Amino acid sequence: MRRIPQRLSWGSILFFLVLALFYYTVSQRAPGEYVVVRVIDGDTIELSNGERVRYIGINAPELHHPQKGVEYFAREAYEANRRMVEGKRVRLEFDVQKRDRYGRLLAYVYVGDIMVNEWLVANGYAQVATYPPNVKYADRFVKLEAEARRLRIGFWGRP
């Protein structure tokens, strides 16, 4: 029986190099990082994988409430959240419960080293709203809200 010599063509070599480069690039993305494709309101976002994320421990004024309409400072909270996260890579940190009753992910959301939940409270765009068992940073949020109130920052500065 005659043996056929095995040789790789330049095309095959190039294909495997591109495949290796692709694998390396994908593997360098930090696990748990997502791109924010849409900001829904001051405390809810949508990720590139289609998941909606509700920020843990805070509540921003309602932008789309069926009975109340647009609440005071809702547009400002939405815009602040949009500037912080829209089109950016975010990292999610979960607490005890991973989803709410509406199926949204519940998370502490980070852009780089900044926790967005915390930043929104500290700058008066959201207030503390803790729901056990997701209370990992509740004490921190309460202190930040108290300081924002004292300094009359964001919606705490309203007339």
Short mmCIF file of C-alpha atoms in Angstrom, two decimals:
data_model
loop_
_atom_site.label_atom_id
_atom_site.label_comp_id
_atom_site.label_asym_id
_atom_site.label_seq_id
_atom_site.Cartn_x
_atom_site.Cartn_y
_atom_site.Cartn_z
CA MET A 1 0.00 0.00 0.00
CA ARG A 2 1.33 3.35 -1.02
CA ARG A 3 1.48 6.18 1.54
CA ILE A 4 0.34 9.70 0.64
CA PRO A 5 2.69 12.37 2.03
CA GLN A 6 1.03 14.68 4.56
CA ARG A 7 1.82 18.36 3.97
CA LEU A 8 0.10 21.43 5.21
CA SER A 9 -0.60 24.08 2.65
CA TRP A 10 0.06 27.76 3.36
CA GLY A 11 -3.70 28.23 3.49
CA SER A 12 -4.03 25.62 6.24
CA ILE A 13 -1.17 27.15 8.22
CA LEU A 14 -2.73 30.61 7.92
CA PHE A 15 -6.13 29.23 8.97
CA PHE A 16 -4.66 27.68 12.13
CA LEU A 17 -2.75 30.86 12.98
CA VAL A 18 -5.90 32.96 12.65
CA LEU A 19 -7.83 30.43 14.74
CA ALA A 20 -5.12 30.53 17.45
CA LEU A 21 -5.13 34.34 17.44
CA PHE A 22 -8.94 34.38 17.74
CA TYR A 23 -8.85 31.91 20.64
CA TYR A 24 -6.17 33.97 22.41
CA THR A 25 -8.17 37.21 21.98
CA VAL A 26 -11.41 35.68 23.27
CA SER A 27 -9.66 34.04 26.20
CA GLN A 28 -8.21 37.41 27.30
CA ARG A 29 -11.67 38.90 27.90
CA ALA A 30 -12.33 38.85 31.61
CA PRO A 31 -15.05 36.41 32.63
CA GLY A 32 -18.24 38.17 33.60
CA GLU A 33 -17.65 41.21 31.37
CA TYR A 34 -20.48 42.39 29.13
CA VAL A 35 -21.23 45.34 26.89
CA VAL A 36 -24.18 47.57 27.78
CA VAL A 37 -26.31 48.02 24.67
CA ARG A 38 -29.14 50.02 26.23
CA VAL A 39 -29.90 51.95 29.37
CA ILE A 40 -33.54 51.50 30.36
CA ASP A 41 -33.63 53.93 33.28
CA GLY A 42 -31.56 55.07 36.23
CA ASP A 43 -31.16 51.60 37.71
CA THR A 44 -31.72 49.11 34.87
CA ILE A 45 -29.65 48.22 31.79
CA GLU A 46 -29.64 45.73 28.94
CA LEU A 47 -26.53 43.76 28.01
CA SER A 48 -25.30 42.58 24.62
CA ASN A 49 -26.38 39.03 25.51
CA GLY A 50 -30.01 40.24 25.86
CA GLU A 51 -30.10 40.08 29.67
CA ARG A 52 -31.63 42.93 31.64
CA VAL A 53 -29.82 43.90 34.81
CA ARG A 54 -31.38 45.65 37.80
CA TYR A 55 -28.85 47.33 40.09
CA ILE A 56 -28.86 45.87 43.60
CA GLY A 57 -29.40 48.08 46.64
CA ILE A 58 -30.64 51.24 44.94
CA ASN A 59 -33.74 52.77 43.44
CA ALA A 60 -33.70 55.60 40.91
CA PRO A 61 -36.75 57.75 40.10
CA GLU A 62 -39.10 56.04 37.65
CA LEU A 63 -38.89 56.99 33.99
CA HIS A 64 -41.56 54.59 32.68
CA HIS A 65 -44.05 54.11 35.52
CA PRO A 66 -47.56 53.15 34.29
CA GLN A 67 -49.41 55.12 37.02
CA LYS A 68 -46.93 57.78 38.11
CA GLY A 69 -45.50 58.70 34.72
CA VAL A 70 -42.06 60.31 34.81
CA GLU A 71 -40.96 61.00 38.38
CA TYR A 72 -38.94 64.01 39.51
CA PHE A 73 -35.24 63.65 38.53
CA ALA A 74 -35.86 60.48 36.47
CA ARG A 75 -34.43 61.95 33.27
CA GLU A 76 -31.32 63.14 35.10
CA ALA A 77 -30.83 59.71 36.70
CA TYR A 78 -31.28 58.02 33.32
CA GLU A 79 -28.75 60.35 31.67
CA ALA A 80 -26.20 59.87 34.46
CA ASN A 81 -26.54 56.10 34.18
CA ARG A 82 -26.33 56.29 30.37
CA ARG A 83 -23.14 58.35 30.49
CA MET A 84 -21.60 55.88 32.94
CA VAL A 85 -22.36 52.60 31.15
CA GLU A 86 -23.85 52.81 27.64
CA GLY A 87 -21.62 51.13 25.07
CA LYS A 88 -19.06 50.23 27.73
CA ARG A 89 -17.78 46.96 29.10
CA VAL A 90 -19.14 46.28 32.56
CA ARG A 91 -18.43 43.63 35.15
CA LEU A 92 -21.22 42.16 37.27
CA GLU A 93 -20.97 41.14 40.89
CA PHE A 94 -23.82 39.08 42.28
CA ASP A 95 -25.12 38.81 45.82
CA VAL A 96 -27.26 36.02 47.30
CA GLN A 97 -30.17 36.11 44.82
CA LYS A 98 -29.20 36.26 41.16
CA ARG A 99 -32.62 37.20 39.68
CA ASP A 100 -35.69 39.20 40.68
CA ARG A 101 -39.32 38.15 40.24
CA TYR A 102 -39.31 39.69 36.73
CA GLY A 103 -36.38 37.52 35.61
CA ARG A 104 -33.86 40.36 35.55
CA LEU A 105 -30.32 39.77 36.77
CA LEU A 106 -29.61 41.50 40.08
CA ALA A 107 -26.06 42.84 40.25
CA TYR A 108 -23.55 45.36 41.43
CA VAL A 109 -22.30 46.82 38.15
CA TYR A 110 -18.73 48.01 37.63
CA VAL A 111 -17.15 50.16 34.93
CA GLY A 112 -13.45 49.69 35.57
CA ASP A 113 -13.03 50.12 39.32
CA ILE A 114 -16.18 52.22 39.78
CA MET A 115 -19.28 50.53 41.19
CA VAL A 116 -22.11 52.22 39.31
CA ASN A 117 -24.70 51.48 42.04
CA GLU A 118 -22.51 53.27 44.58
CA TRP A 119 -21.71 56.20 42.26
CA LEU A 120 -25.42 56.83 41.54
CA VAL A 121 -26.22 56.98 45.27
CA ALA A 122 -23.21 59.16 46.11
CA ASN A 123 -24.18 61.66 43.40
CA GLY A 124 -27.87 61.86 44.30
CA TYR A 125 -29.28 60.03 41.27
CA ALA A 126 -30.60 57.09 43.33
CA GLN A 127 -31.54 56.30 46.88
CA VAL A 128 -30.87 53.23 48.97
CA ALA A 129 -33.37 50.41 48.55
CA THR A 130 -32.21 47.17 50.16
CA TYR A 131 -34.07 43.91 49.87
CA PRO A 132 -32.69 41.04 51.95
CA PRO A 133 -30.88 38.81 51.35
CA ASN A 134 -29.04 41.08 48.84
CA VAL A 135 -27.49 43.47 51.37
CA LYS A 136 -23.73 43.05 50.88
CA TYR A 137 -23.06 46.80 50.49
CA ALA A 138 -26.13 48.20 52.28
CA ASP A 139 -24.16 49.94 55.04
CA ARG A 140 -21.89 51.60 52.50
CA PHE A 141 -24.87 52.80 50.45
CA VAL A 142 -26.63 54.20 53.54
CA LYS A 143 -23.54 56.26 54.45
CA LEU A 144 -23.21 57.58 50.90
CA GLU A 145 -26.89 58.56 50.77
CA ALA A 146 -26.63 60.36 54.11
CA GLU A 147 -23.66 62.35 52.80
CA ALA A 148 -25.43 63.21 49.53
CA ARG A 149 -28.46 64.39 51.53
CA ARG A 150 -26.27 66.45 53.84
CA LEU A 151 -24.53 68.09 50.87
CA ARG A 152 -27.85 68.43 48.98
CA ILE A 153 -26.46 66.62 45.92
CA GLY A 154 -28.67 65.53 42.99
CA PHE A 155 -32.33 65.14 43.81
CA TRP A 156 -31.58 65.88 47.47
CA GLY A 157 -30.92 69.45 46.40
CA ARG A 158 -34.40 70.05 45.04
CA PRO A 159 -36.26 73.12 46.28
#
